PDB file of C-alpha atoms in Angstrom:
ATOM      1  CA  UNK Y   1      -1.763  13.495   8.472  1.00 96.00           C
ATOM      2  CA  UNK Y   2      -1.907  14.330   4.613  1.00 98.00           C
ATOM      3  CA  UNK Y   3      -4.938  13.806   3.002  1.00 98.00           C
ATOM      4  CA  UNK Y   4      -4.916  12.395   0.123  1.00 98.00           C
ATOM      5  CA  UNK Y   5      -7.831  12.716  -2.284  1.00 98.00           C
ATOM      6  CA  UNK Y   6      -9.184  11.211  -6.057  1.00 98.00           C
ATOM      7  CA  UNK Y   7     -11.436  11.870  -8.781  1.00 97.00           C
ATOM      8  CA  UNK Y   8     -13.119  10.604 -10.408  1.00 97.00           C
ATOM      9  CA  UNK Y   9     -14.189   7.864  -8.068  1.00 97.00           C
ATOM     10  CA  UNK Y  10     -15.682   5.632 -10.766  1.00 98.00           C
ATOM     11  CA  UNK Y  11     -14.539   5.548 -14.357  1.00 98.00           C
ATOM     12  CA  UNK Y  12     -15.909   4.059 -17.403  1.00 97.00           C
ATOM     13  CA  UNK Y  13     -13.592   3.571 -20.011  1.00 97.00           C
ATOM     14  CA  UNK Y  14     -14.243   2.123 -24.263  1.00 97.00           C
ATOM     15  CA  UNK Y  15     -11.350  -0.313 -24.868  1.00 96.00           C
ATOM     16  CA  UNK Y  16      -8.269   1.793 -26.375  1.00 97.00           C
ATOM     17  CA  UNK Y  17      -9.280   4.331 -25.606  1.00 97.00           C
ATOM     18  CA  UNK Y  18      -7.257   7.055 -22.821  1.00 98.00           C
ATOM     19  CA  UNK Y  19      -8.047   7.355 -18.867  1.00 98.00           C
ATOM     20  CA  UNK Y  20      -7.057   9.633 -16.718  1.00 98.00           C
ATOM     21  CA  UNK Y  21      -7.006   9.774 -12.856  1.00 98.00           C
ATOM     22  CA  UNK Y  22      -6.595  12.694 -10.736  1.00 98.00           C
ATOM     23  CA  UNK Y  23      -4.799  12.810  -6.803  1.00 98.00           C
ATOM     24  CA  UNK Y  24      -4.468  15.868  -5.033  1.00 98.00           C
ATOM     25  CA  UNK Y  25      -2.791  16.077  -1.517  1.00 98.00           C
ATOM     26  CA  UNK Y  26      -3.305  18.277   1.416  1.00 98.00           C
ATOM     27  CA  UNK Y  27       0.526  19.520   1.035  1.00 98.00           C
ATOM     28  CA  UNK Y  28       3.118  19.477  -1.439  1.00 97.00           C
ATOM     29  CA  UNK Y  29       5.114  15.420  -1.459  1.00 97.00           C
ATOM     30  CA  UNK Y  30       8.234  17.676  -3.166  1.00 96.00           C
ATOM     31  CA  UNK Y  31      10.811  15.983  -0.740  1.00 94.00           C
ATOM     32  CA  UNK Y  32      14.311  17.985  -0.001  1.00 92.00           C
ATOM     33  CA  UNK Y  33      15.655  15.433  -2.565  1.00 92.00           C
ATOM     34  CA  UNK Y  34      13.824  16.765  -5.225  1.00 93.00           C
ATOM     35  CA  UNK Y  35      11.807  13.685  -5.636  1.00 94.00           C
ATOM     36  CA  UNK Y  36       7.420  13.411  -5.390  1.00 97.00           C
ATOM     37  CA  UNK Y  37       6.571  11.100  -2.916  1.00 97.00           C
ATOM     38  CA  UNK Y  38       3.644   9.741  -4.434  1.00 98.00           C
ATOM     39  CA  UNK Y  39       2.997   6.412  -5.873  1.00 98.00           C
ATOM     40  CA  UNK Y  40      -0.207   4.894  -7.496  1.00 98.00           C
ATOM     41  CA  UNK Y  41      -1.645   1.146  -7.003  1.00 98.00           C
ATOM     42  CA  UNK Y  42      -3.751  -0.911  -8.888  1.00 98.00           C
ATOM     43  CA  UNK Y  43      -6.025  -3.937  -7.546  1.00 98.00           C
ATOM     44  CA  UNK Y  44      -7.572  -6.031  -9.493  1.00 98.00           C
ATOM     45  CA  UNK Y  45     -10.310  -7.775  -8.396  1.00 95.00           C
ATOM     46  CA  UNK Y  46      -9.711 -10.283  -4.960  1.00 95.00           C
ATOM     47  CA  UNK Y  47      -6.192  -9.307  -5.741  1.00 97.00           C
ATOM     48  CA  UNK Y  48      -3.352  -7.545  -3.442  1.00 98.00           C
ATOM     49  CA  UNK Y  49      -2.502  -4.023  -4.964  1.00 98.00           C
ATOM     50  CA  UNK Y  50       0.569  -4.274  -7.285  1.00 98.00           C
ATOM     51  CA  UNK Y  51       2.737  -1.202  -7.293  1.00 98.00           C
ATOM     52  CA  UNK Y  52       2.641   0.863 -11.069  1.00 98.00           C
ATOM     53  CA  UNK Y  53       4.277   3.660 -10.765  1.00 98.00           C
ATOM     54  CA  UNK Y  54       6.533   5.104  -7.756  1.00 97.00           C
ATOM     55  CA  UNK Y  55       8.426   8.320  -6.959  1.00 96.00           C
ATOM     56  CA  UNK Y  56       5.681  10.622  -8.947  1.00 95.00           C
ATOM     57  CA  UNK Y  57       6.578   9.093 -12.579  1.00 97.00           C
ATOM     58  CA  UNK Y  58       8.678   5.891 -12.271  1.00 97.00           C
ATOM     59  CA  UNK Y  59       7.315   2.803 -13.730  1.00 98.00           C
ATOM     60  CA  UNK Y  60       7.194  -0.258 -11.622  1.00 97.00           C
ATOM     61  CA  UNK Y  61       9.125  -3.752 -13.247  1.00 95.00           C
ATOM     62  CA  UNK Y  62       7.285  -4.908 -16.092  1.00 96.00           C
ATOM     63  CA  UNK Y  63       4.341  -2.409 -15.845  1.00 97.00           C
ATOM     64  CA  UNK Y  64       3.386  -1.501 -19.399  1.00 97.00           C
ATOM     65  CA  UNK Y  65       4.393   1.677 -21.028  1.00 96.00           C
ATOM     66  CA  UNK Y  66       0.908   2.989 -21.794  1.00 97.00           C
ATOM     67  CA  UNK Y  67       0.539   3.445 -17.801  1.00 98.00           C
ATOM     68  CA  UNK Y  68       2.599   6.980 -16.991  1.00 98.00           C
ATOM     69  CA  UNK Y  69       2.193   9.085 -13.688  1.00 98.00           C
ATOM     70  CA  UNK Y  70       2.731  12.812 -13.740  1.00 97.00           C
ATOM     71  CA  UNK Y  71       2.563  16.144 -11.494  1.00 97.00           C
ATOM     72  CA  UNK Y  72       4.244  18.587  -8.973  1.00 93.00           C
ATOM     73  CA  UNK Y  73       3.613  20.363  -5.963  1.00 96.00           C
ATOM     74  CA  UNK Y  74       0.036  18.713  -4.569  1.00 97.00           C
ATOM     75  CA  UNK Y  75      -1.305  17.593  -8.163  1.00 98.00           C
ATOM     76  CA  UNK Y  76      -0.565  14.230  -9.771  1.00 98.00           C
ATOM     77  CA  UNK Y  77      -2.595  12.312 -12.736  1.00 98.00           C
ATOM     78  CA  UNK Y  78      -1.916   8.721 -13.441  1.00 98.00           C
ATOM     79  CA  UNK Y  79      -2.972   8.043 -17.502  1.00 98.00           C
ATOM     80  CA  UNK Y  80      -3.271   5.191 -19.239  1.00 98.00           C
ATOM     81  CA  UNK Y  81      -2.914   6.014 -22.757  1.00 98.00           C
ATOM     82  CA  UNK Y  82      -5.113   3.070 -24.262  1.00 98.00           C
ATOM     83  CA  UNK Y  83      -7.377   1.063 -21.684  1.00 98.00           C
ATOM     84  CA  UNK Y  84      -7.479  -2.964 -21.652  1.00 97.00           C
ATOM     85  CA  UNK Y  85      -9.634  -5.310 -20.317  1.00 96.00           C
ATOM     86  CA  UNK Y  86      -6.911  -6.202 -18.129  1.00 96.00           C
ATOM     87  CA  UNK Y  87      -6.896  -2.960 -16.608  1.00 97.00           C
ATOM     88  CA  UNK Y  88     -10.179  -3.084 -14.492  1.00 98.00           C
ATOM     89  CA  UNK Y  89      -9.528  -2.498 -10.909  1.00 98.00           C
ATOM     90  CA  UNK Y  90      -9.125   0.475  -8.320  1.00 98.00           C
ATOM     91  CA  UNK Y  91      -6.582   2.502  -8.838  1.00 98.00           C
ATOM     92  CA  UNK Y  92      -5.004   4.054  -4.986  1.00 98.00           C
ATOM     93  CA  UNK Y  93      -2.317   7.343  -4.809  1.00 98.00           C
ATOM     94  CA  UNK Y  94      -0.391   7.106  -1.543  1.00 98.00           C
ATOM     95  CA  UNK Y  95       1.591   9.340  -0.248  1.00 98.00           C
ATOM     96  CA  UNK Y  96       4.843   8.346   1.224  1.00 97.00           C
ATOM     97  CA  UNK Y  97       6.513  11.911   2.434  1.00 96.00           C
ATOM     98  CA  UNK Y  98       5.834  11.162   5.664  1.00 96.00           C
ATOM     99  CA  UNK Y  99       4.370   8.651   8.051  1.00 94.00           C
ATOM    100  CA  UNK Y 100       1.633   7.423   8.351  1.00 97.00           C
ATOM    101  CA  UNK Y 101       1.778   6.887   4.636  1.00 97.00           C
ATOM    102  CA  UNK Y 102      -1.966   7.545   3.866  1.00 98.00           C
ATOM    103  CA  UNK Y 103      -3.804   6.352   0.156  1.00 98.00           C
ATOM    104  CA  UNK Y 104      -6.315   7.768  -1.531  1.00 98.00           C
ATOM    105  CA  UNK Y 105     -10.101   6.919  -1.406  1.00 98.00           C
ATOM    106  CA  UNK Y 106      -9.254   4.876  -4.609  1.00 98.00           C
ATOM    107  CA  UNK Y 107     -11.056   5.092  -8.400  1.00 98.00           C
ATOM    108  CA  UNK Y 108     -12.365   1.964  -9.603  1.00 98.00           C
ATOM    109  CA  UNK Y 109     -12.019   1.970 -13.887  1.00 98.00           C
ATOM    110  CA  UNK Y 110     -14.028  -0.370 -15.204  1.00 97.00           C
ATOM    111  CA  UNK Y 111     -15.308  -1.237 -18.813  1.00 95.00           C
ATOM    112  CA  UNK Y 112     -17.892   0.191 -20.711  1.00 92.00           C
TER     113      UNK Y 112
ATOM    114  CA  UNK H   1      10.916 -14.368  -6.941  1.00 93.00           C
ATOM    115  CA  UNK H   2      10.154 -13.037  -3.892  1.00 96.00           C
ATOM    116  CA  UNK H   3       6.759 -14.371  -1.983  1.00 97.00           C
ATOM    117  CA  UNK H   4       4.917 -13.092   1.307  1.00 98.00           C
ATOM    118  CA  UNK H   5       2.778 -14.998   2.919  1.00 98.00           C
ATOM    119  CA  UNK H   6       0.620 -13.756   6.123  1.00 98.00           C
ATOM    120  CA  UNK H   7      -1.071 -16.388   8.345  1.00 98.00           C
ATOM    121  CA  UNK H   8      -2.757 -16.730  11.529  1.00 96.00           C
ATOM    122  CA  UNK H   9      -5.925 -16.712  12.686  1.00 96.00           C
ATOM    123  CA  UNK H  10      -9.540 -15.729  10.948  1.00 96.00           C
ATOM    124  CA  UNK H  11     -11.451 -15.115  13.728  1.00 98.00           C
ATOM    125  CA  UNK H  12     -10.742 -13.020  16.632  1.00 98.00           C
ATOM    126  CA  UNK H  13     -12.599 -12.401  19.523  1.00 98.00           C
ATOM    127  CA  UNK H  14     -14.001  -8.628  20.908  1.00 97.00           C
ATOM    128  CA  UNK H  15     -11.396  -7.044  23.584  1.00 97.00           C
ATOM    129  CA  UNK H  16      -8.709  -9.530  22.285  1.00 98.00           C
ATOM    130  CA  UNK H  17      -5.492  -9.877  20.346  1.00 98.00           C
ATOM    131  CA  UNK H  18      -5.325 -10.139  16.678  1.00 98.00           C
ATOM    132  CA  UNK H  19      -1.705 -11.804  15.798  1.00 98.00           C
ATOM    133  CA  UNK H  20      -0.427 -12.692  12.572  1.00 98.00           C
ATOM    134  CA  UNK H  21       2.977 -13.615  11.071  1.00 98.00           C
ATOM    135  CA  UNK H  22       4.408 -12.622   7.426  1.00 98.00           C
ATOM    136  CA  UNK H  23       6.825 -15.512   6.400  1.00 98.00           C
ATOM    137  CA  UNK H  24       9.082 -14.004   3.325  1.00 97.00           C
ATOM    138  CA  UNK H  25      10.625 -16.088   0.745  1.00 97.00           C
ATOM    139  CA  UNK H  26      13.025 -15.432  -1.840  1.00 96.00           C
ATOM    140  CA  UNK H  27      14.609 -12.610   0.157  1.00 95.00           C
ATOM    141  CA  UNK H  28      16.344 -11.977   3.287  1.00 95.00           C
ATOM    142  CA  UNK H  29      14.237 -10.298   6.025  1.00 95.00           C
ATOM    143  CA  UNK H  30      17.841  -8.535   6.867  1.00 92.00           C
ATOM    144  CA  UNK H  31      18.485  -6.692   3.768  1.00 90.00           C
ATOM    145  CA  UNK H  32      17.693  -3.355   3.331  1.00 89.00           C
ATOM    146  CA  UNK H  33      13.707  -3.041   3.016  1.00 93.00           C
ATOM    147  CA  UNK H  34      10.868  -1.821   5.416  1.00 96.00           C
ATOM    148  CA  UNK H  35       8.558  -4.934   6.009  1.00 97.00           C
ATOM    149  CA  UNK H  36       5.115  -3.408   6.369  1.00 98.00           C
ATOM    150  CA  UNK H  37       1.631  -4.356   7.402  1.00 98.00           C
ATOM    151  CA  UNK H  38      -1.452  -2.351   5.134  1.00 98.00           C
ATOM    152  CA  UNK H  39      -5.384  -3.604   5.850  1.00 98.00           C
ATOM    153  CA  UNK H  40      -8.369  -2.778   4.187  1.00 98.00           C
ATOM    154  CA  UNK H  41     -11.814  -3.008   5.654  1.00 98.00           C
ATOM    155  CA  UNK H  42     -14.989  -4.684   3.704  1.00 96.00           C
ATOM    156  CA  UNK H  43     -15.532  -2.477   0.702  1.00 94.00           C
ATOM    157  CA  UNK H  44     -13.529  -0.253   1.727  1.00 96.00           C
ATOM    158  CA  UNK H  45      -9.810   1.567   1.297  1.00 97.00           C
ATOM    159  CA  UNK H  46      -6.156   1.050   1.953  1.00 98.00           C
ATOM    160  CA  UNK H  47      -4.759   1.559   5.695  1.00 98.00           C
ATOM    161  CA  UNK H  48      -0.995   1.554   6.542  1.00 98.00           C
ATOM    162  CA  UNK H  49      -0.503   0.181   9.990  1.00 98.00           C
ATOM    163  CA  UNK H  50       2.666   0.179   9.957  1.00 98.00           C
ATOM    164  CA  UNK H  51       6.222  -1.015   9.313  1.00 97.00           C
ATOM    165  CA  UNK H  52      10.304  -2.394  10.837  1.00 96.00           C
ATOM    166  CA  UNK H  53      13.452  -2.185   9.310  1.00 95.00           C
ATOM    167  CA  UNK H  54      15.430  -5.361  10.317  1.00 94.00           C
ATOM    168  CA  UNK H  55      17.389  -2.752  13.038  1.00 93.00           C
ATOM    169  CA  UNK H  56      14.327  -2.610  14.587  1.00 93.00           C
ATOM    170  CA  UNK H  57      13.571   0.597  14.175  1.00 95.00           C
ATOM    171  CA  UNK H  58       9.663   0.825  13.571  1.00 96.00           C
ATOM    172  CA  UNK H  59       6.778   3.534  12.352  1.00 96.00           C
ATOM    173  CA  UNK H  60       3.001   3.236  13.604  1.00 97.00           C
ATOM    174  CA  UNK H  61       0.285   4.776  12.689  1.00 98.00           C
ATOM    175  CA  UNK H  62      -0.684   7.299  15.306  1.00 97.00           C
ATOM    176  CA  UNK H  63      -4.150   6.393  15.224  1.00 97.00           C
ATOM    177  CA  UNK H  64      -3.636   2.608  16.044  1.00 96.00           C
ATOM    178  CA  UNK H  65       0.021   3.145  18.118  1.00 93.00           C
ATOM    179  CA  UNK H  66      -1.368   2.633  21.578  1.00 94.00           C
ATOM    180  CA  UNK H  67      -2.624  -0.902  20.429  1.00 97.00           C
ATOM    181  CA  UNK H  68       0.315  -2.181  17.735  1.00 98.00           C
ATOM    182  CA  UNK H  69       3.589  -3.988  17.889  1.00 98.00           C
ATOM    183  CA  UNK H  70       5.342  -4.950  14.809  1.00 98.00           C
ATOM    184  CA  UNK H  71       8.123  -7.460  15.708  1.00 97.00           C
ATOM    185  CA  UNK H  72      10.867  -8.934  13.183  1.00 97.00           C
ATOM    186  CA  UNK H  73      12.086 -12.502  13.677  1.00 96.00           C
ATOM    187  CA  UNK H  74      15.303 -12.808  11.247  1.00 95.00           C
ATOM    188  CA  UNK H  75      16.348 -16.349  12.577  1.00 96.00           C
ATOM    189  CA  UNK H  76      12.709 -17.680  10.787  1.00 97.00           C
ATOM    190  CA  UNK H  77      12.637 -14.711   8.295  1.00 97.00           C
ATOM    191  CA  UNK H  78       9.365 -13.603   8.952  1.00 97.00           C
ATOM    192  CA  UNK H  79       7.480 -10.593  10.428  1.00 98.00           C
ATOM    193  CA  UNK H  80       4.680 -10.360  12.924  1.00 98.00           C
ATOM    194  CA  UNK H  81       1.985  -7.930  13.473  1.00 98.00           C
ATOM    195  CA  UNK H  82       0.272  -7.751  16.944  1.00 98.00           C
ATOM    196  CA  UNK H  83      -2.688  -5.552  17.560  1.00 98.00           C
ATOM    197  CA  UNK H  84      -4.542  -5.284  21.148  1.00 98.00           C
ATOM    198  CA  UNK H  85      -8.066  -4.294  22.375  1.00 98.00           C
ATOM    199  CA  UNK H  86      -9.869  -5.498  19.016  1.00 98.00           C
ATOM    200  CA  UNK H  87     -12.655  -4.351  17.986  1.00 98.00           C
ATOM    201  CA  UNK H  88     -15.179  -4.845  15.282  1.00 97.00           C
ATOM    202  CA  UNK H  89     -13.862  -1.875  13.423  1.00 97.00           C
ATOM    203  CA  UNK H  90     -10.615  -4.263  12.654  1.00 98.00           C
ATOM    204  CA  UNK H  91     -12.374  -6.742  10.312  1.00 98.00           C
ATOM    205  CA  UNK H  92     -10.623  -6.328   7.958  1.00 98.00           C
ATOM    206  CA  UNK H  93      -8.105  -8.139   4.921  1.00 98.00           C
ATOM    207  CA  UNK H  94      -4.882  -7.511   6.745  1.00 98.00           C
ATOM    208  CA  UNK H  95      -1.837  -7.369   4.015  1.00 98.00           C
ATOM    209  CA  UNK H  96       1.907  -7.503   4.393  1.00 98.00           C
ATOM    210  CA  UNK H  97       4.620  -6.189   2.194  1.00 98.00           C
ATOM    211  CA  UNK H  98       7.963  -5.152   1.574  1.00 97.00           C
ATOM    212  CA  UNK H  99       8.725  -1.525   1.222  1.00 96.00           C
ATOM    213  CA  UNK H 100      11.554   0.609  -0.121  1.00 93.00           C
ATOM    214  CA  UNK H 101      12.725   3.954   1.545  1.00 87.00           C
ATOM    215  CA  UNK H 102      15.879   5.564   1.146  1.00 80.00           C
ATOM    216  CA  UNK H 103      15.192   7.769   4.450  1.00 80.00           C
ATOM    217  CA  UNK H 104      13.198   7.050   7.914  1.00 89.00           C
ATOM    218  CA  UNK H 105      10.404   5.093   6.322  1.00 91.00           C
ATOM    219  CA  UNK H 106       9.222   2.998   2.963  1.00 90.00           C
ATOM    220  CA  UNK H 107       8.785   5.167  -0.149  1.00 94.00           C
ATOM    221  CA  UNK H 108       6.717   2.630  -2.154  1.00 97.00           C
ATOM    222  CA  UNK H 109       5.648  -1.117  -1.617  1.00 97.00           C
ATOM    223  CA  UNK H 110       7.023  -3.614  -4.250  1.00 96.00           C
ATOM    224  CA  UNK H 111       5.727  -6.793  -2.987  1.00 97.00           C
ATOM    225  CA  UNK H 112       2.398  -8.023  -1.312  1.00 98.00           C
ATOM    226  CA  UNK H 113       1.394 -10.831   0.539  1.00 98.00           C
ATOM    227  CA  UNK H 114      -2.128 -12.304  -0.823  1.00 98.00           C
ATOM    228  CA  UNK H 115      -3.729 -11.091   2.245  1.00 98.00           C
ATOM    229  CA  UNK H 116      -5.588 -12.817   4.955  1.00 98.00           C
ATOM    230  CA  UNK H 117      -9.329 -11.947   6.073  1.00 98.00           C
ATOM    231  CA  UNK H 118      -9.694 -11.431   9.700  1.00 98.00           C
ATOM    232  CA  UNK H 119     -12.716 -11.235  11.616  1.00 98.00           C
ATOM    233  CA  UNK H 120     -13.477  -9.879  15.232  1.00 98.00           C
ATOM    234  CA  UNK H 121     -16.506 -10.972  16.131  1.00 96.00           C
ATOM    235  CA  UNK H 122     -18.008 -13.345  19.339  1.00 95.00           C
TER     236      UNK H 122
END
């Protein structure tokens, strides 16, 4: 199985200002297609996870434009480049290379 | 918009068989999507169980196979998730939801049921 693995695991964040989390996998998610098969998650509290960004760097429908995903290889970083309120929640990476898909430990943001 | 909705029931008892159904709305369970079942412990992280594509072709994983059918009913467009020999270790919020994959299995999950809590206990 890949492993899939986050830091920080807890983040306090100042309204507007940047966050940045960090998933690291146990092999490369470069698939033959030339597309990163990872994809980060967001729940909000007694919410389902809703899907932000797939495929390494796409945004989701409707997710906001200050959310962006990024990396190569085994690296990726998910930023947000001005916190909300809104925002608070755990944040999963999950891989989707191969089966079984496997998430991350998850990072819960919350607000300072 | 498209809606999934899991149901069945809460409470299951030790050694038996936890069942529960994923009725979708707003989409066909025949089109082109991996229907999926993810849980997630008390406090704890995600867990893909696993998923069928409406040919019936299906991916478990390994560490629950022996004791996991996922079954696809298109005539009442829904999605069932059977899993045998519970134990406590599968209390858990038990999720389904509809997943995209250009190859063998889903690449990302777009949609996702509210959830329902089940509990294996005597």
């Amino acid at each position: 199985d890949i492993v899939m693995t986050q830091s920080p695991l807890s983040l306090p964040v100042t309204p507007g200002e940047p966050a940045s989390i960090s998933c690291w996998a146990s092999q490369s998610l470069l698939h033959s297609n030339g597309d990163y098969y990872l994809d980060w998650y967001l729940q909000k509290p007694g919410q389902p996870p809703q899907l932000l960004i797939y495929l390494g760097s796409n945004r989701a429908s409707g997710v906001p434009d200050r959310f962006s995903g990024s990396g190569f290889g085994t690296d990726f970083t998910l930023k947000i480049s001005r916190v909300e309120a809104e925002d608070v929640g755990i944040y999963y990476c999950m891989q989707s290379l191969q089966t079984p898909l496997t998430f991350g430990q998850g990072t819960r943001l919350e607000i300072k | 918009q498209v809606q999934l909705q899991e149901s069945g029931p809460g409470l299951v008892k030790p050694s038996g068989t936890l069942s529960l159904t994923c009725g979708v709305s707003g989409a066909s369970i025949s089109s082109t999507n991996w229907w999926s079942w993810v849980r997630q412990p008390p406090g704890k992280g995600l867990e893909w169980i696993g998923e069928i594509y409406p040919t019936g072709s299906t991916n478990y994983n390994p560490s629950l196979k022996s004791r996991v059918t996922v079954s696809i009913d298109k005539s009442k467009n829904q999605f069932s998730l059977r899993l045998r020999s519970v134990t406590a270790a599968d209390t858990a919020v038990y999720y389904c939801a509809r997943g995209w994959g250009r190859g063998s299995s889903s690449d990302y999950f777009d949609y996702w049921g509210q959830g329902t809590p089940v509990t294996v206990s005597s």
